């Protein structure tokens, strides 16, 4: 019974890593091309999954931003998420509302 559970856990780990490699954007993959990572995970099974997590997977959003910035040489502009997050929009809206009240 314990060997069956261990086998299922290793299968789940391998499937997670394979799905993670496939769904990670090409530009975020580290050290090797994405296709090569897929082959490593498929052929080396759990060792390939472990290598993916340690060497290929993006570390964090901040690390990805740093990597993208170093590729282009300039930071990507930060876009507001919505109108209420944009201070210029809020200022303009406040100004227009005050004009309507007058």
Coordinates of N, CA and C in Angstrom, one line a residue, residues 1 8 18 43 54 77 89 94 100-101:
X1 N 0.8 -1.2 0.0 CA 0.0 0.0 0.0 C 0.9 1.3 0.0
X8 N 1.7 7.0 -6.8 CA 0.7 8.0 -7.1 C 1.2 9.4 -6.9
X18 N 5.0 18.7 -15.7 CA 4.7 18.7 -17.1 C 3.7 19.8 -17.5
X43 N 11.2 12.8 -20.5 CA 12.1 11.7 -20.6 C 12.7 11.3 -19.2
X54 N 13.8 23.6 -10.0 CA 15.0 24.2 -9.5 C 15.6 25.2 -10.5
X77 N 6.4 49.9 -19.2 CA 5.6 50.8 -18.5 C 4.5 50.1 -17.7
X89 N -6.6 60.1 -14.1 CA -8.0 59.9 -14.4 C -8.8 60.5 -13.2
X94 N -12.4 64.5 -11.0 CA -12.7 65.5 -9.9 C -12.9 66.9 -10.5
X100 N -19.1 70.9 -13.2 CA -20.6 70.7 -13.4 C -21.3 71.3 -12.2
X101 N -20.7 71.3 -11.0 CA -21.4 71.8 -9.8 C -21.5 73.4 -9.9

